[in-house]
Amino acid sequence: MKTDVHDKNNYTLLCDFYEFAMSNGFFKSGFKDKIVVFDMFFRSVPDDGSYAISAGLEQVIEYLENLKFDESDIDFLRSKGIFDEAYLDYLRNFKFECDVWAVPEGTVVFPHEPLLTVRGPIIQAQILETMVLLTINHQSMIATKANRIVSAAKGRPVIEFGSRRAQGYSGANLGARAAYIGGCKGTANTLAEKIFGIPALGTMAHSWVQLFETEYEAFKTYAEIYPDNCLLLVDTYDTLKEGVPNAIKVFNEVVVPKGFRPKGIRIDSGDIAYLSKKARKMLDEAGFEDVQIMASNSLDEFTIQNVLIQGAKLDSFGVGERLITSKSSPVFGGVYKLTAFEDEKTKELVPTIKISENVTKITNPGFKEIYRLYDNVSGKALADVITLHDEKIDDSQDYEIFHPIYTWKRRNIYNFTAKPLLVQIYEKGKLIYDMPTLEEIRQHAKEELDTLWEEVKRLDNPQEYMVDLSYDLWKIKDDLLERHGKNYKRR
Amino acid sequence: MKTDVHDKNNYTLLCDFYEFAMSNGFFKSGFKDKIVVFDMFFRSVPDDGSYAISAGLEQVIEYLENLKFDESDIDFLRSKGIFDEAYLDYLRNFKFECDVWAVPEGTVVFPHEPLLTVRGPIIQAQILETMVLLTINHQSMIATKANRIVSAAKGRPVIEFGSRRAQGYSGANLGARAAYIGGCKGTANTLAEKIFGIPALGTMAHSWVQLFETEYEAFKTYAEIYPDNCLLLVDTYDTLKEGVPNAIKVFNEVVVPKGFRPKGIRIDSGDIAYLSKKARKMLDEAGFEDVQIMASNSLDEFTIQNVLIQGAKLDSFGVGERLITSKSSPVFGGVYKLTAFEDEKTKELVPTIKISENVTKITNPGFKEIYRLYDNVSGKALADVITLHDEKIDDSQDYEIFHPIYTWKRRNIYNFTAKPLLVQIYEKGKLIYDMPTLEEIRQHAKEELDTLWEEVKRLDNPQEYMVDLSYDLWKIKDDLLERHGKNYKRR
């Protein structure tokens, strides 16, 4: 029997084969100890949004802590017939030696900002590519999508209901984690509570109702067993003619006499705007004004926004496939690019660039830092500036930012506080980061979002948030482009 | 440190919490040993296609073989405060007792057909829901998407390149497996070869080129190390002005003198139709007519079809994010529905139905079988008929099929062979299925696809394949709809 997990927590070989081909090549061609810098960044926000929420760092660390090649891995690689024995020996005794910086999970991030930076020997830094991307791409996408949905729900709880439609097991489990970071209140996935402590919720499916002679009997039996958590699924046969009246009957006959208040009803099909308004009226008239209505049929931020505009009377949402797969935008296109290497003689970092016909695909060279500039009066984030790593932004005086492509677009920032976003996670292969709890990460995301203007957070056609380059970084980039004869200012 | 995999191969708790709530409820309300039938089926094909390829059964079996509740699971469930101790004891001593039928992996399947059927005690059958759906939904979606892409490539090899954009680790690993079933020739994911034996391929990324002073030097070094597998990435700086000329130079200076033929070049950005035609001409003029051109930039079945129509000179495709996430249709909407239960007195199966406002969401009741009717002359599949499980289709005489909703649409089938599609996998909890190898599954998919008419396989606006109900099954469904006052013929 084969499995998708060959060794607990060890995804060392979940690595594009070319990374090993190159790493062996670097080894054989004398580049073994060449120090390089790689950035992980993304180029555009899913769903044409303006912001993303970074997530997945904890699992990147978990991967790095378990990075090792056992004998079966070595044997397998040898069987490919292209690797040097000395390189395989190197892998056998692999010891992670890189420095790593990253933005903490739950941080609001923008295109072109390095979410994670690796500095170390190229043979090591190269083989992290797939797992760093896979991990951060996936969770950042789901955290971002979840936040859009939570935002559309305007304070009403959103529960992640998507495991059955997730793209694989880690899609479900880590998707639940990322959704929680993005603001979901809970999950349907029991394992996600056991592993991560995310509240797992759920009461009944249609099968419960179908198994009994009548819907009334099904509701009654459920209420007798769970009088204190009685949330009934009312759409198995006919929501308004059968489901809601049967629920009210059972609330009156079983739940209330047992001394409890019913929790609610759930509508999983049909026109939920219409049905919820009618159901609300029926519940209110029966004296159940406090009983909540949950909706759970193919929802996302767009449908939630629409049904609320139409006056739907809904108290919470169970959101499944469109959240757990980020259905309307199911790829978070993060990339991992070489941005600098150390000159062997001078030991200085030489910035490098990847040119592209497409201007937005040109990389930002060099070893970098991100500063976020907060307005001292409102506390709101005004702009981000990507700088060289050892550059400082002096927030005791005004600072002029400018657009990195349309350089005539300039703005003076004053009375602000500049905060660097990258935190060092590894120093020479040693973990030096004090990992926050999932609750702390979720809280951090919430606080981060509070610093964004509403215009930036808007679901449709949001205001673009400024992410500019410092003059020094821009100059390096411009010089590199000149050198390659592609000065994009003139294109 | 938390992980998404709490115990190797054990996803027992990867289960929507309501399944445990119901299962405990069945236990407490005397339904513990009630025998039921659940079907897993889907309602529509992704990308408006006409067929899907079933995949994931091996992992469902793996899950079932490892289904167990350890003490930490029991403790966790107890902490939720709603479960009966007797029920927890039942789980602690859980022994799988169900019968399971499924269509073998690699089988071409259509909407409303049961891909997997479970018959057994409801407290067991219910808790399989999430994992059965998650597993089969995910892999069937990717196998189907891969097949569409492979089909668009018209015989040219398609390599799965998507790990970095997959939705989690099993999204990458099992996605590579499903893509292979769907017809991909290989994967970039090294682990997928180690686990599943899928050929892992890859040579270089842009970082290789960037690390050297010049592209020429980068190519030369690579060719010296890998003269026998020299496939060069030519778009780091300028594909036609630098990349291809440098590649040709290195092929001539290094690869050929070492006694090898170069493998090819890869284009990862820009207009691949235009670039490939120009590059082909340059290679041919340099005497490298046999050197292949691979493309790998945001491809899927639509872009591949388009660039080939535009005369692109491409020999193979590396397909990433749009395959591994099934980007244009990232949800395979399989459901798991109760279709029958055993009458306690008569021990007969009583069919049950889930009504919906939406006609296509109404379930097919009862314990069922699928027959595929093959034309004895052409060998092509003519139609599928869903029947009662113990019904036989007599292919020694003509058979009239009719549309289950528009019942006046009828057709007489003659000179055909009827083949049942469901295979028994478990008998009273015991695995009785002889698992095919991945190569056999892939071959089965290929043979299955050969039995479909080209019109059915068309990517755009395909001919709908007929999936009808036998008269006996249709009558049961019609009677149940009458009983609920929703005779959909009159709607």
PDB file of C-alpha atoms in Angstrom, chain A residues 100-191:
ATOM      1  CA  VAL A 100      16.058  32.799   7.105  1.00  0.00           C
ATOM      2  CA  TRP A 101      13.948  35.916   7.534  1.00  0.00           C
ATOM      3  CA  ALA A 102      10.178  36.056   7.170  1.00  0.00           C
ATOM      4  CA  VAL A 103       7.158  38.207   7.870  1.00  0.00           C
ATOM      5  CA  PRO A 104       5.276  36.693  10.812  1.00  0.00           C
ATOM      6  CA  GLU A 105       2.121  34.748  10.021  1.00  0.00           C
ATOM      7  CA  GLY A 106      -1.026  36.840  10.019  1.00  0.00           C
ATOM      8  CA  THR A 107       0.794  39.871   8.616  1.00  0.00           C
ATOM      9  CA  VAL A 108      -0.934  41.801   5.859  1.00  0.00           C
ATOM     10  CA  VAL A 109       1.319  41.637   2.807  1.00  0.00           C
ATOM     11  CA  PHE A 110       1.382  43.060  -0.703  1.00  0.00           C
ATOM     12  CA  PRO A 111       2.721  42.055  -4.105  1.00  0.00           C
ATOM     13  CA  HIS A 112       6.501  42.071  -4.636  1.00  0.00           C
ATOM     14  CA  GLU A 113       7.303  42.082  -0.926  1.00  0.00           C
ATOM     15  CA  PRO A 114       9.617  39.302   0.241  1.00  0.00           C
ATOM     16  CA  LEU A 115       7.522  37.137   2.563  1.00  0.00           C
ATOM     17  CA  LEU A 116      10.530  34.948   3.240  1.00  0.00           C
ATOM     18  CA  THR A 117      14.210  35.408   2.470  1.00  0.00           C
ATOM     19  CA  VAL A 118      16.837  32.674   2.586  1.00  0.00           C
ATOM     20  CA  ARG A 119      20.568  33.417   2.675  1.00  0.00           C
ATOM     21  CA  GLY A 120      23.005  30.540   2.582  1.00  0.00           C
ATOM     22  CA  PRO A 121      24.944  28.103   0.405  1.00  0.00           C
ATOM     23  CA  ILE A 122      23.223  27.712  -2.941  1.00  0.00           C
ATOM     24  CA  ILE A 123      23.143  23.922  -2.771  1.00  0.00           C
ATOM     25  CA  GLN A 124      20.944  24.270   0.314  1.00  0.00           C
ATOM     26  CA  ALA A 125      18.924  27.364  -0.515  1.00  0.00           C
ATOM     27  CA  GLN A 126      17.944  25.939  -3.904  1.00  0.00           C
ATOM     28  CA  ILE A 127      16.317  22.762  -2.614  1.00  0.00           C
ATOM     29  CA  LEU A 128      13.966  24.644  -0.273  1.00  0.00           C
ATOM     30  CA  GLU A 129      12.145  26.180  -3.238  1.00  0.00           C
ATOM     31  CA  THR A 130       9.224  23.797  -3.688  1.00  0.00           C
ATOM     32  CA  MET A 131       8.291  23.351  -0.043  1.00  0.00           C
ATOM     33  CA  VAL A 132       8.640  27.040   0.840  1.00  0.00           C
ATOM     34  CA  LEU A 133       6.407  27.980  -2.085  1.00  0.00           C
ATOM     35  CA  LEU A 134       3.878  25.197  -1.638  1.00  0.00           C
ATOM     36  CA  THR A 135       3.469  25.917   2.058  1.00  0.00           C
ATOM     37  CA  ILE A 136       3.236  29.696   1.967  1.00  0.00           C
ATOM     38  CA  ASN A 137       1.280  29.844  -1.294  1.00  0.00           C
ATOM     39  CA  HIS A 138      -1.374  27.482  -0.015  1.00  0.00           C
ATOM     40  CA  GLN A 139      -1.959  28.901   3.416  1.00  0.00           C
ATOM     41  CA  SER A 140      -1.638  32.555   2.406  1.00  0.00           C
ATOM     42  CA  MET A 141      -4.232  31.974  -0.302  1.00  0.00           C
ATOM     43  CA  ILE A 142      -6.719  30.381   2.095  1.00  0.00           C
ATOM     44  CA  ALA A 143      -6.118  32.919   4.887  1.00  0.00           C
ATOM     45  CA  THR A 144      -6.692  35.707   2.370  1.00  0.00           C
ATOM     46  CA  LYS A 145      -9.831  34.119   0.927  1.00  0.00           C
ATOM     47  CA  ALA A 146     -11.211  33.407   4.390  1.00  0.00           C
ATOM     48  CA  ASN A 147     -10.671  37.000   5.351  1.00  0.00           C
ATOM     49  CA  ARG A 148     -12.582  38.239   2.314  1.00  0.00           C
ATOM     50  CA  ILE A 149     -15.493  35.974   3.261  1.00  0.00           C
ATOM     51  CA  VAL A 150     -15.367  36.958   6.932  1.00  0.00           C
ATOM     52  CA  SER A 151     -15.295  40.571   5.871  1.00  0.00           C
ATOM     53  CA  ALA A 152     -18.393  40.106   3.652  1.00  0.00           C
ATOM     54  CA  ALA A 153     -20.229  38.497   6.582  1.00  0.00           C
ATOM     55  CA  LYS A 154     -19.928  41.776   8.532  1.00  0.00           C
ATOM     56  CA  GLY A 155     -19.387  40.367  11.984  1.00  0.00           C
ATOM     57  CA  ARG A 156     -21.493  37.228  11.586  1.00  0.00           C
ATOM     58  CA  PRO A 157     -19.478  34.076  12.342  1.00  0.00           C
ATOM     59  CA  VAL A 158     -18.107  32.133   9.374  1.00  0.00           C
ATOM     60  CA  ILE A 159     -17.381  28.436   9.875  1.00  0.00           C
ATOM     61  CA  GLU A 160     -15.087  26.543   7.484  1.00  0.00           C
ATOM     62  CA  PHE A 161     -17.083  23.592   6.102  1.00  0.00           C
ATOM     63  CA  GLY A 162     -14.902  22.514   3.178  1.00  0.00           C
ATOM     64  CA  SER A 163     -12.913  19.350   4.020  1.00  0.00           C
ATOM     65  CA  ARG A 164     -14.897  17.139   1.648  1.00  0.00           C
ATOM     66  CA  ARG A 165     -14.008  19.325  -1.318  1.00  0.00           C
ATOM     67  CA  ALA A 166     -10.456  20.178  -0.294  1.00  0.00           C
ATOM     68  CA  GLN A 167      -7.591  19.315  -2.610  1.00  0.00           C
ATOM     69  CA  GLY A 168      -6.124  16.569  -0.448  1.00  0.00           C
ATOM     70  CA  TYR A 169      -5.703  15.988   3.280  1.00  0.00           C
ATOM     71  CA  SER A 170      -3.320  18.823   4.020  1.00  0.00           C
ATOM     72  CA  GLY A 171      -5.612  20.982   1.903  1.00  0.00           C
ATOM     73  CA  ALA A 172      -8.302  20.227   4.491  1.00  0.00           C
ATOM     74  CA  ASN A 173      -6.220  20.361   7.670  1.00  0.00           C
ATOM     75  CA  LEU A 174      -3.905  23.239   6.880  1.00  0.00           C
ATOM     76  CA  GLY A 175      -6.728  24.931   4.999  1.00  0.00           C
ATOM     77  CA  ALA A 176      -8.737  24.923   8.229  1.00  0.00           C
ATOM     78  CA  ARG A 177      -5.712  26.408   9.991  1.00  0.00           C
ATOM     79  CA  ALA A 178      -5.285  29.163   7.404  1.00  0.00           C
ATOM     80  CA  ALA A 179      -9.023  29.899   7.391  1.00  0.00           C
ATOM     81  CA  TYR A 180      -8.857  30.362  11.156  1.00  0.00           C
ATOM     82  CA  ILE A 181      -5.950  32.797  10.768  1.00  0.00           C
ATOM     83  CA  GLY A 182      -8.074  34.649   8.216  1.00  0.00           C
ATOM     84  CA  GLY A 183     -10.877  35.088  10.727  1.00  0.00           C
ATOM     85  CA  CYS A 184     -13.118  32.016  10.582  1.00  0.00           C
ATOM     86  CA  LYS A 185     -14.626  31.104  13.931  1.00  0.00           C
ATOM     87  CA  GLY A 186     -14.428  27.357  13.566  1.00  0.00           C
ATOM     88  CA  THR A 187     -14.307  24.376  11.264  1.00  0.00           C
ATOM     89  CA  ALA A 188     -16.282  21.234  10.511  1.00  0.00           C
ATOM     90  CA  ASN A 189     -13.044  19.210  10.496  1.00  0.00           C
ATOM     91  CA  THR A 190     -12.663  17.322  13.769  1.00  0.00           C
ATOM     92  CA  LEU A 191      -8.957  16.673  13.183  1.00  0.00           C
TER      93      LEU A 191
END
